Amino acid sequence: MAKTICISNQKGGVGKTTTAVNVAACLAAYEKKVLLIDADPQANATSGLNIQISRSDKNTLTVYDCLLDSANTKKAILPTEMKNLFVIPSSSDLAGIEVEIVDIEDREYLLKQNIIEKISADFDFIFIDTPPSLGLITINALVASDSAIIPMQCEYYSLEGISRLMNTIKIVNQKLNKKLTIEGVLFTMYDPRMNLTHQIINEVKKYFGDKIYENVIPRNIKLPESSSFGKPIILYEINSKGASSYLELTKEILNRAA
């Protein structure tokens, strides 16, 4: 059975999708069979793996189709440029699904029942990239996951967002998914030259302790460049700081999972 990890932060622009794509790719490079589920209507993880979904394309199934009909789940899994890395893509259709499922009984369990339980035995790791909100899609992702990775920038607005996310995780843990834990907190866009960076890290350490990853992701122009070219950083520029940081982070995730 796969270990299922949700990448979540309701604050946008913190490197959530970049982390989902690149950790999944690095795990695949370490010869783990990995599935990335793009549960964000913006579909950035989908395009970040060089998969384009148009609204007129009725042949390619997406997360939206899987949530509404579990028979679509295995058909929706697509290969990527990397061996061992697969994706269930997203599209803008997902934006309206919360309205469509609001009256469905046990709607918080759709992702778990219709997707994860159908394919978990086929993978070593499953990552779920979530939208920058705490709506029903994110709740579904947390309910379906064993743990959550929380990417955050070293800024005070991120601290405010973390408190709301932690409250949501606590509620999900108590009422919907008792096995849900914090896998780790990841600092992204790290700049050691800024005093604020160190202040924020010290504040977060008081709360999360050893849940904070030792490895951080620095500001590195190659990371957004790789996304625009639809490639994980290890395919786009293996010698970059971004690539080495995500490879080291992935080793740390593997060590924690061992």
XYZ file of N, CA and C in Angstrom:
774
model
N 0.831 -1.197 0.000
C 0.000 0.000 0.000
C 0.869 1.252 0.000
N 0.462 2.226 -0.777
C 1.219 3.465 -0.878
C 1.091 4.308 0.375
N 2.138 5.051 0.677
C 2.019 6.109 1.670
C 1.466 7.328 0.952
N 0.361 7.861 1.444
C -0.303 8.984 0.792
C -0.038 10.257 1.564
N 0.518 11.243 0.861
C 0.930 12.499 1.492
C 0.267 13.673 0.773
N -0.400 14.500 1.542
C -1.037 15.716 1.025
C -0.065 16.885 1.156
N 0.089 17.667 0.093
C 0.897 18.897 0.151
C -0.081 20.060 0.281
N -0.081 20.713 1.424
C -1.174 21.651 1.683
C -0.713 22.929 2.361
N -1.281 24.026 1.903
C -1.192 25.326 2.551
C -2.191 26.216 1.844
N -3.130 26.789 2.592
C -4.167 27.584 1.926
C -3.653 28.913 1.427
N -2.426 29.265 1.805
C -1.811 30.484 1.271
C -1.142 30.161 -0.060
N -1.435 30.910 -1.080
C -0.835 30.692 -2.385
C 0.587 31.215 -2.455
N 1.340 30.744 -3.443
C 2.673 31.260 -3.689
C 3.733 30.836 -2.714
N 3.545 29.681 -2.048
C 4.522 29.228 -1.051
C 5.367 28.066 -1.571
N 5.196 27.694 -2.832
C 5.975 26.601 -3.390
C 5.327 25.241 -3.213
N 4.023 25.225 -3.005
C 3.298 23.980 -2.774
C 3.361 23.054 -3.978
N 2.975 23.551 -5.135
C 2.986 22.720 -6.339
C 4.405 22.388 -6.763
N 5.313 23.351 -6.654
C 6.720 23.087 -6.965
C 7.248 21.941 -6.117
N 6.875 21.935 -4.852
C 7.302 20.863 -3.954
C 6.661 19.535 -4.332
N 5.371 19.550 -4.630
C 4.684 18.308 -5.004
C 5.322 17.677 -6.237
N 5.551 18.480 -7.258
C 6.120 17.974 -8.510
C 7.542 17.466 -8.296
N 8.349 18.232 -7.597
C 9.771 17.901 -7.517
C 10.081 16.797 -6.513
N 9.358 16.729 -5.417
C 9.554 15.599 -4.506
C 9.087 14.308 -5.167
N 7.951 14.363 -5.853
C 7.466 13.179 -6.571
C 8.487 12.719 -7.607
N 9.058 13.674 -8.342
C 10.051 13.338 -9.368
C 11.322 12.763 -8.750
N 11.760 13.338 -7.638
C 12.981 12.835 -6.989
C 12.764 11.434 -6.427
N 11.606 11.173 -5.881
C 11.310 9.821 -5.408
C 11.313 8.830 -6.565
N 10.782 9.252 -7.698
C 10.813 8.386 -8.885
C 12.257 8.125 -9.322
N 13.106 9.143 -9.207
C 14.526 8.972 -9.537
C 15.202 8.003 -8.573
N 14.700 7.942 -7.343
C 15.210 6.986 -6.353
C 14.526 5.619 -6.487
N 13.879 5.404 -7.635
C 13.291 4.122 -8.012
C 12.081 3.730 -7.170
N 11.350 4.730 -6.700
C 10.058 4.492 -6.085
C 8.972 4.743 -7.125
N 7.920 3.943 -7.079
C 6.806 4.154 -8.005
C 5.861 5.179 -7.378
N 5.677 6.290 -8.071
C 5.020 7.457 -7.473
C 3.861 7.935 -8.348
N 2.768 8.290 -7.686
C 1.633 8.918 -8.361
C 1.419 10.305 -7.775
N 1.298 11.291 -8.642
C 0.943 12.648 -8.225
C -0.491 12.924 -8.653
N -1.339 13.225 -7.692
C -2.727 13.583 -7.978
C -2.847 15.095 -7.923
N -3.206 15.684 -9.035
C -3.376 17.138 -9.096
C -4.818 17.468 -8.727
N -5.022 17.900 -7.485
C -6.367 18.212 -7.005
C -6.618 19.720 -6.950
N -5.877 20.463 -7.732
C -6.019 21.917 -7.794
C -6.626 22.296 -9.147
N -7.748 23.029 -9.164
C -8.355 23.436 -10.442
C -7.421 24.251 -11.338
N -6.392 24.879 -10.765
C -5.437 25.629 -11.582
C -4.558 24.708 -12.425
N -4.482 23.437 -12.042
C -3.787 22.392 -12.811
C -2.310 22.701 -13.044
N -1.667 23.371 -12.103
C -0.254 23.707 -12.287
C 0.661 22.494 -12.192
N 0.305 21.527 -11.351
C 1.114 20.303 -11.286
C 1.003 19.518 -12.584
N -0.160 19.568 -13.205
C -0.369 18.897 -14.496
C 0.516 19.518 -15.571
N 0.461 20.831 -15.712
C 1.293 21.498 -16.717
C 2.773 21.427 -16.331
N 3.066 21.358 -15.024
C 4.446 21.244 -14.571
C 5.084 19.920 -14.938
N 4.262 18.953 -15.324
C 4.759 17.667 -15.826
C 4.511 17.527 -17.328
N 4.344 18.683 -17.977
C 4.230 18.756 -19.438
C 3.004 18.029 -19.981
N 1.908 18.095 -19.223
C 0.650 17.518 -19.673
C -0.357 18.655 -19.818
N -0.908 18.787 -20.993
C -1.849 19.862 -21.275
C -3.251 19.284 -21.467
N -4.211 19.819 -20.725
C -5.593 19.371 -20.824
C -6.438 20.540 -21.318
N -7.099 20.376 -22.446
C -7.987 21.417 -22.952
C -9.431 21.059 -22.618
N -10.269 22.051 -22.500
C -11.671 21.810 -22.146
C -12.391 21.021 -23.230
N -11.875 21.087 -24.456
C -12.510 20.351 -25.557
C -12.056 18.894 -25.619
N -11.041 18.555 -24.804
C -10.509 17.189 -24.802
C -11.379 16.302 -23.920
N -12.222 15.505 -24.546
C -13.126 14.627 -23.800
C -12.540 13.235 -23.595
N -11.379 12.977 -24.157
C -10.791 11.641 -24.069
C -9.872 11.477 -22.857
N -9.301 12.588 -22.368
C -8.405 12.526 -21.222
C -9.203 12.733 -19.941
N -9.168 11.746 -19.073
C -9.894 11.825 -17.808
C -9.066 12.579 -16.777
N -9.736 13.234 -15.857
C -9.064 14.041 -14.833
C -9.572 13.665 -13.446
N -9.016 14.332 -12.440
C -9.470 14.134 -11.063
C -10.975 14.363 -10.954
N -11.468 15.337 -11.661
C -12.901 15.634 -11.656
C -13.716 14.396 -12.022
N -13.322 13.712 -13.091
C -14.042 12.513 -13.529
C -13.951 11.400 -12.486
N -12.781 11.278 -11.858
C -12.576 10.210 -10.867
C -13.419 10.435 -9.612
N -13.508 11.672 -9.186
C -14.288 11.966 -7.989
C -15.766 11.647 -8.182
N -16.247 11.828 -9.382
C -17.661 11.581 -9.658
C -17.949 10.133 -10.018
N -16.926 9.394 -10.471
C -17.121 8.002 -10.878
C -15.813 7.238 -10.698
N -15.761 6.364 -9.707
C -14.524 5.650 -9.400
C -14.086 4.713 -10.519
N -14.987 4.375 -11.438
C -14.620 3.514 -12.564
C -13.602 4.189 -13.472
N -13.479 5.514 -13.362
C -12.550 6.255 -14.221
C -11.125 6.301 -13.674
N -10.927 5.896 -12.423
C -9.678 6.206 -11.735
C -8.444 5.625 -12.421
N -8.409 4.322 -12.654
C -7.211 3.728 -13.270
C -7.022 4.206 -14.705
N -8.121 4.531 -15.386
C -8.031 5.034 -16.757
C -7.443 6.447 -16.803
N -7.546 7.159 -15.681
C -7.099 8.559 -15.652
C -5.602 8.695 -15.401
N -4.936 7.619 -14.992
C -3.510 7.681 -14.657
C -2.671 7.779 -15.930
N -1.842 8.823 -15.992
C -1.024 9.058 -17.184
C 0.462 8.923 -16.848
N 1.259 8.401 -17.777
C 2.708 8.385 -17.578
C 3.287 9.784 -17.786
N 4.488 10.015 -17.293
C 5.188 11.275 -17.507
C 6.517 10.987 -18.205
N 7.322 12.013 -18.368
C 8.633 11.830 -18.993
C 9.571 10.981 -18.148
N 9.268 10.859 -16.867
C 10.125 10.098 -15.965
C 9.572 8.699 -15.731
N 10.447 7.723 -15.817
C 10.078 6.377 -15.431
C 9.671 6.384 -13.953
N 8.635 5.652 -13.627
C 8.137 5.504 -12.252
C 7.291 6.669 -11.755
N 7.144 7.723 -12.555
C 6.322 8.853 -12.122
C 5.067 8.960 -12.989
N 3.912 8.956 -12.319
C 2.622 9.005 -13.001
C 1.787 10.140 -12.405
N 0.759 10.546 -13.140
C -0.069 11.657 -12.673
C -1.530 11.406 -13.025
N -2.416 11.797 -12.121
C -3.830 11.978 -12.466
C -4.011 13.476 -12.629
N -4.256 13.938 -13.846
C -4.257 15.379 -14.111
C -5.501 16.085 -13.579
N -5.425 17.395 -13.587
C -6.564 18.233 -13.221
C -6.941 19.114 -14.398
N -8.045 19.787 -14.259
C -8.479 20.768 -15.263
C -9.372 21.788 -14.575
N -9.736 22.817 -15.297
C -10.582 23.868 -14.718
C -11.970 23.352 -14.350
N -12.372 22.185 -14.870
C -13.667 21.614 -14.511
C -13.782 21.383 -13.006
N -12.632 21.153 -12.366
C -12.640 20.847 -10.941
C -13.114 22.028 -10.102
N -13.052 23.229 -10.659
C -13.394 24.436 -9.901
C -14.832 24.411 -9.385
N -15.721 23.761 -10.121
C -17.125 23.762 -9.718
C -17.583 22.528 -8.988
N -16.664 21.615 -8.683
C -17.108 20.330 -8.146
C -17.661 20.437 -6.720
N -17.217 21.422 -5.957
C -17.717 21.526 -4.593
C -19.223 21.775 -4.570
N -19.706 22.515 -5.547
C -21.144 22.741 -5.642
C -21.852 21.452 -6.045
N -21.226 20.667 -6.930
C -21.842 19.437 -7.423
C -21.934 18.347 -6.357
N -20.979 18.317 -5.428
C -20.948 17.229 -4.456
C -21.459 17.624 -3.075
N -21.890 18.867 -2.922
C -22.240 19.363 -1.595
C -23.376 18.571 -0.962
N -24.268 17.990 -1.753
C -25.394 17.237 -1.202
C -25.149 15.733 -1.161
N -23.952 15.299 -1.580
C -23.640 13.869 -1.572
C -23.292 13.429 -0.145
N -23.847 12.305 0.268
C -23.542 11.779 1.592
C -22.064 11.362 1.656
N -21.417 11.644 2.766
C -19.994 11.331 2.954
C -19.121 11.959 1.866
N -19.454 13.175 1.488
C -18.726 13.854 0.403
C -17.253 14.080 0.748
N -16.913 14.106 2.042
C -15.522 14.307 2.447
C -14.644 13.097 2.128
N -15.260 11.958 1.812
C -14.522 10.714 1.578
C -14.407 10.342 0.096
N -14.862 11.214 -0.790
C -14.876 10.863 -2.212
C -13.480 10.583 -2.757
N -12.513 11.421 -2.430
C -11.162 11.216 -2.957
C -10.564 9.923 -2.405
N -10.804 9.667 -1.135
C -10.301 8.438 -0.531
C -10.943 7.204 -1.162
N -12.262 7.200 -1.250
C -12.980 6.012 -1.712
C -12.890 5.818 -3.222
N -12.995 6.902 -3.979
C -13.055 6.786 -5.439
C -11.691 6.775 -6.123
N -10.654 7.225 -5.407
C -9.327 7.280 -6.034
C -8.291 6.486 -5.226
N -7.988 6.923 -4.026
C -6.887 6.316 -3.269
C -7.095 4.817 -3.059
N -8.256 4.424 -2.599
C -8.492 3.001 -2.313
C -8.466 2.141 -3.578
N -8.661 2.751 -4.720
C -8.667 1.997 -5.976
C -7.265 1.701 -6.499
N -6.291 2.536 -6.136
C -4.971 2.413 -6.768
C -3.800 2.388 -5.784
N -4.079 2.449 -4.494
C -3.003 2.541 -3.508
C -2.027 1.368 -3.592
N -2.525 0.189 -3.892
C -1.665 -1.003 -3.939
C -0.676 -0.964 -5.109
N -0.888 -0.069 -6.053
C -0.051 -0.030 -7.259
C 1.157 0.893 -7.122
N 1.275 1.624 -6.009
C 2.333 2.633 -5.884
C 3.027 2.539 -4.527
N 4.228 3.122 -4.464
C 4.942 3.261 -3.201
C 4.551 4.548 -2.475
N 4.394 5.614 -3.252
C 3.993 6.910 -2.693
C 2.917 7.531 -3.577
N 1.961 8.192 -2.930
C 0.966 9.005 -3.635
C 1.010 10.401 -3.015
N 1.169 11.410 -3.863
C 1.136 12.797 -3.411
C -0.111 13.476 -3.956
N -0.728 14.296 -3.114
C -1.918 15.048 -3.528
C -1.599 16.527 -3.436
N -1.606 17.205 -4.571
C -1.405 18.658 -4.599
C -2.768 19.321 -4.457
N -2.910 20.200 -3.483
C -4.208 20.777 -3.158
C -4.303 22.244 -3.567
N -5.515 22.764 -3.671
C -5.673 24.183 -4.006
C -5.303 25.076 -2.822
N -5.027 26.350 -3.080
C -4.692 27.283 -1.994
C -5.951 27.764 -1.269
N -6.648 26.826 -0.645
C -7.864 27.129 0.112
C -8.127 25.973 1.061
N -9.052 26.179 1.989
C -9.420 25.108 2.913
C -10.841 24.643 2.645
N -11.184 24.518 1.359
C -12.506 24.078 0.955
C -12.643 22.569 0.953
N -13.687 22.104 0.303
C -14.043 20.688 0.332
C -13.014 19.813 -0.382
N -12.335 20.341 -1.400
C -11.303 19.549 -2.081
C -10.130 19.292 -1.136
N -9.685 20.326 -0.430
C -8.585 20.153 0.515
C -8.992 19.221 1.654
N -10.204 19.345 2.143
C -10.695 18.433 3.184
C -10.647 16.997 2.676
N -11.077 16.767 1.447
C -11.008 15.432 0.848
C -9.580 14.915 0.823
N -8.642 15.787 0.462
C -7.241 15.378 0.387
C -6.699 15.005 1.758
N -7.040 15.778 2.772
C -6.586 15.480 4.130
C -7.205 14.187 4.657
N -8.454 13.953 4.339
C -9.130 12.726 4.761
C -8.503 11.502 4.093
N -8.036 11.674 2.864
C -7.480 10.554 2.097
C -6.021 10.269 2.408
N -5.362 11.136 3.171
C -3.906 11.061 3.345
C -3.498 10.437 4.671
N -2.290 9.877 4.665
C -1.670 9.432 5.909
C -1.048 10.606 6.642
N -0.556 11.577 5.889
C 0.139 12.706 6.507
C 0.125 13.897 5.561
N 0.579 15.037 6.083
C 0.607 16.269 5.294
C 1.985 16.925 5.387
N 2.473 17.377 4.238
C 3.654 18.241 4.195
C 3.165 19.679 4.028
N 3.683 20.576 4.861
C 3.253 21.973 4.832
C 4.415 22.843 4.374
N 4.390 23.306 3.122
C 5.421 24.257 2.677
C 5.070 25.664 3.157
N 6.067 26.420 3.562
C 5.786 27.795 3.962
C 6.989 28.690 3.706
N 6.695 29.948 3.384
C 7.739 30.951 3.239
C 8.092 31.531 4.597
N 9.252 32.131 4.664
C 9.696 32.748 5.916
C 9.167 34.177 5.991
N 7.856 34.314 6.226
C 7.241 35.626 6.366
C 6.068 35.517 7.335
N 5.683 36.635 7.948
C 4.675 36.601 9.002
C 3.299 36.202 8.485
N 2.967 36.545 7.259
C 1.674 36.130 6.724
C 1.577 34.606 6.661
N 2.689 33.954 6.445
C 2.692 32.498 6.423
C 2.348 31.929 7.795
N 2.830 32.582 8.848
C 2.513 32.125 10.201
C 1.012 32.176 10.463
N 0.358 33.227 9.987
C -1.089 33.341 10.160
C -1.812 32.220 9.428
N -1.351 31.936 8.221
C -1.984 30.877 7.444
C -1.795 29.512 8.062
N -0.618 29.272 8.651
C -0.327 27.981 9.268
C -1.283 27.702 10.417
N -1.606 28.700 11.208
C -2.496 28.488 12.356
C -3.874 28.033 11.904
N -4.380 28.608 10.821
C -5.686 28.188 10.303
C -5.619 26.768 9.740
N -4.538 26.466 9.034
C -4.380 25.121 8.482
C -4.285 24.093 9.601
N -3.529 24.388 10.654
C -3.384 23.448 11.759
C -4.711 23.200 12.452
N -5.542 24.219 12.550
C -6.867 24.035 13.134
C -7.707 23.093 12.277
N -7.604 23.250 10.952
C -8.340 22.365 10.043
C -7.836 20.933 10.163
N -6.518 20.763 10.201
C -5.947 19.420 10.328
C -6.390 18.775 11.645
N -6.430 19.557 12.713
C -6.872 19.040 14.008
C -8.313 18.547 13.932
N -9.183 19.310 13.281
C -10.592 18.917 13.159
C -10.723 17.653 12.311
N -9.987 17.603 11.187
C -10.025 16.415 10.335
C -9.527 15.193 11.098
N -8.462 15.367 11.864
C -7.901 14.267 12.644
C -8.895 13.749 13.693
N -9.614 14.650 14.296
C -10.549 14.258 15.352
C -11.827 13.625 14.807
N -12.282 14.107 13.651
C -13.622 13.717 13.205
C -13.655 12.847 11.946
N -12.624 12.929 11.077
C -12.719 12.285 9.777
C -11.578 11.338 9.451
N -10.383 11.577 10.005
C -9.214 10.760 9.664
C -8.250 10.730 10.845
N -8.440 9.769 11.723
C -7.674 9.724 12.971
C -6.196 9.397 12.763
N -5.834 8.866 11.591
C -4.429 8.528 11.351
C -3.633 9.705 10.767
N -4.303 10.801 10.426
C -3.635 11.940 9.798
C -2.617 12.569 10.743
N -1.388 12.724 10.250
C -0.322 13.358 11.019
C 0.363 14.431 10.174
N 1.213 15.222 10.810
C 2.057 16.170 10.086
C 3.324 15.440 9.679
N 3.542 15.285 8.387
C 4.765 14.650 7.893
C 5.956 15.565 8.125
N 5.768 16.846 7.822
C 6.851 17.788 8.029
C 6.486 19.186 7.565
N 7.220 20.161 8.062
C 7.071 21.561 7.647
C 8.321 21.938 6.861
N 8.107 22.478 5.671
C 9.209 22.771 4.757
C 9.311 24.268 4.497
N 10.487 24.827 4.737
C 10.708 26.234 4.413
C 11.136 26.355 2.953
N 10.412 27.187 2.202
C 10.692 27.394 0.782
C 11.110 28.842 0.535
N 11.711 29.068 -0.654
C 12.164 30.407 -1.031
C 13.039 30.995 0.076
N 13.896 30.175 0.617
C 14.731 30.499 1.770
C 15.849 31.456 1.380
N 15.994 32.522 2.148
C 17.059 33.503 1.912
C 17.759 33.775 3.241
N 18.930 33.165 3.485
C 19.608 33.294 4.777
C 20.123 34.692 5.067
N 20.126 35.570 4.075
C 20.646 36.926 4.280
C 19.659 37.811 5.027
N 18.400 37.385 5.101
C 17.353 38.209 5.710
C 17.161 37.831 7.182
N 17.182 38.843 8.075
C 16.958 38.589 9.500
C 15.581 37.991 9.747
N 14.590 38.426 8.958
C 13.231 37.918 9.130
C 13.174 36.412 8.936
N 13.980 35.906 8.017
C 14.018 34.466 7.773
C 14.321 33.706 9.060
N 15.324 34.132 9.771
C 15.745 33.435 10.987
C 14.727 33.628 12.113
N 14.091 34.792 12.165
C 13.061 35.041 13.173
C 11.874 34.107 12.979
N 11.442 33.961 11.728
C 10.294 33.099 11.435
C 10.623 31.647 11.739
N 11.805 31.210 11.332
C 12.208 29.821 11.591
C 12.214 29.534 13.090
N 12.724 30.457 13.874
C 12.754 30.260 15.330
C 11.350 30.185 15.915
N 10.431 31.005 15.399
C 9.051 30.966 15.879
C 8.391 29.634 15.531
N 8.596 29.190 14.306
C 7.960 27.942 13.865
C 8.535 26.742 14.609
N 9.828 26.786 14.904
C 10.456 25.685 15.640
C 9.861 25.518 17.031
N 9.434 26.629 17.639
C 8.816 26.542 18.962
C 7.542 25.710 18.923
N 6.854 25.765 17.789
C 5.567 25.068 17.666
C 5.726 23.654 17.112
N 6.545 23.504 16.072
C 6.613 22.228 15.364
C 7.795 21.345 15.764
N 8.826 21.923 16.377
C 9.949 21.119 16.833
C 10.584 20.296 15.732
N 10.690 18.987 15.970
C 11.386 18.122 15.009
C 10.564 17.790 13.775
N 9.370 18.351 13.654
C 8.589 18.176 12.428
C 9.137 19.037 11.284
N 9.983 19.997 11.595
C 10.558 20.865 10.567
C 11.682 20.124 9.853
N 11.654 20.127 8.538
C 12.709 19.478 7.773
C 14.022 20.244 7.934
N 15.093 19.490 8.064
C 16.415 20.114 8.142
C 16.783 20.789 6.827
N 16.354 20.182 5.722
C 16.639 20.757 4.408
C 15.616 21.826 4.062
N 16.094 22.909 3.485
C 15.229 24.006 3.043
C 15.393 24.176 1.534
N 14.417 24.850 0.929
C 14.467 25.100 -0.512
C 14.809 26.572 -0.734
N 15.974 26.867 -1.286
C 16.392 28.269 -1.456
C 15.671 28.934 -2.629
N 15.730 30.231 -2.643
C 15.291 30.943 -3.845
C 16.241 30.568 -4.979
N 15.688 30.110 -6.080
C 16.515 29.650 -7.180
C 15.745 29.823 -8.485
N 16.251 30.637 -9.374
C 15.525 30.980 -10.601
C 15.234 29.759 -11.457
N 16.034 28.718 -11.320
C 15.841 27.525 -12.131
C 14.539 26.797 -11.793
N 14.036 26.960 -10.566
C 12.798 26.275 -10.188
C 11.579 26.799 -10.958
N 11.309 28.113 -10.962
C 10.187 28.583 -11.792
C 10.436 28.375 -13.283
N 11.694 28.446 -13.702
C 11.996 28.170 -15.113
C 11.604 26.745 -15.480
N 11.956 25.800 -14.625
C 11.648 24.395 -14.923
C 10.150 24.173 -15.021
N 9.385 24.846 -14.156
C 7.922 24.725 -14.211
C 7.374 25.238 -15.536
N 7.923 26.356 -16.004
C 7.429 26.937 -17.264
C 7.745 26.054 -18.463
N 8.773 25.213 -18.332
C 9.124 24.281 -19.402
C 8.462 22.907 -19.216
N 7.656 22.764 -18.168
C 6.954 21.509 -17.939
C 7.866 20.368 -17.547
N 8.908 20.681 -16.757
C 9.855 19.642 -16.345
C 10.164 19.754 -14.856
N 10.284 18.637 -14.155
C 10.846 18.689 -12.797
C 12.263 19.224 -12.866
N 12.720 19.819 -11.785
C 14.026 20.468 -11.781
C 15.156 19.483 -12.079
N 15.023 18.225 -11.688
C 16.116 17.273 -11.942
C 16.221 16.904 -13.418
N 15.181 17.163 -14.205
C 15.268 16.975 -15.650
C 15.700 18.265 -16.341
N 15.332 19.389 -15.745
C 15.613 20.679 -16.380
C 17.042 21.138 -16.127
N 17.518 21.074 -14.873
C 18.871 21.518 -14.542
C 19.341 20.776 -13.290
N 19.885 19.604 -13.493
C 20.273 18.729 -12.391
C 21.357 19.342 -11.519
N 22.163 20.253 -12.046
C 23.268 20.843 -11.288
C 22.883 22.116 -10.536
N 21.617 22.464 -10.550
C 21.179 23.687 -9.878
C 21.017 23.473 -8.372
N 21.003 24.587 -7.634
C 20.759 24.521 -6.193
C 19.366 23.964 -5.905
N 18.404 24.309 -6.749
C 17.051 23.805 -6.564
C 16.990 22.294 -6.655
N 17.693 21.729 -7.633
C 17.706 20.277 -7.802
C 18.365 19.588 -6.616
N 19.524 20.081 -6.205
C 20.221 19.443 -5.083
C 19.410 19.558 -3.798
N 18.705 20.676 -3.617
C 17.893 20.855 -2.412
C 16.731 19.866 -2.377
N 16.054 19.691 -3.506
C 14.930 18.751 -3.527
C 15.397 17.301 -3.427
N 16.561 16.984 -3.978
C 17.100 15.630 -3.826
C 17.433 15.342 -2.360
N 18.020 16.313 -1.671
C 18.353 16.127 -0.258
C 17.089 16.060 0.596
N 16.114 16.892 0.279
C 14.837 16.834 0.992
C 14.185 15.471 0.820
N 14.227 14.945 -0.379
C 13.611 13.647 -0.651
C 14.298 12.539 0.132
N 15.616 12.611 0.258
C 16.328 11.643 1.105
C 15.823 11.722 2.550
N 15.603 12.948 3.016
C 15.119 13.133 4.383
C 13.716 12.550 4.546
N 12.865 12.746 3.545
C 11.507 12.166 3.591
C 11.573 10.647 3.618
N 12.454 10.069 2.808
C 12.616 8.614 2.788
C 13.124 8.093 4.131
N 14.057 8.807 4.727
C 14.590 8.388 6.021
C 13.513 8.415 7.101
N 12.651 9.431 7.049
C 11.573 9.523 8.026
C 10.541 8.423 7.824
N 10.351 8.034 6.561
C 9.351 7.001 6.245
C 9.848 5.602 6.556
N 11.173 5.454 6.696
C 11.750 4.121 6.898
C 11.354 3.510 8.238
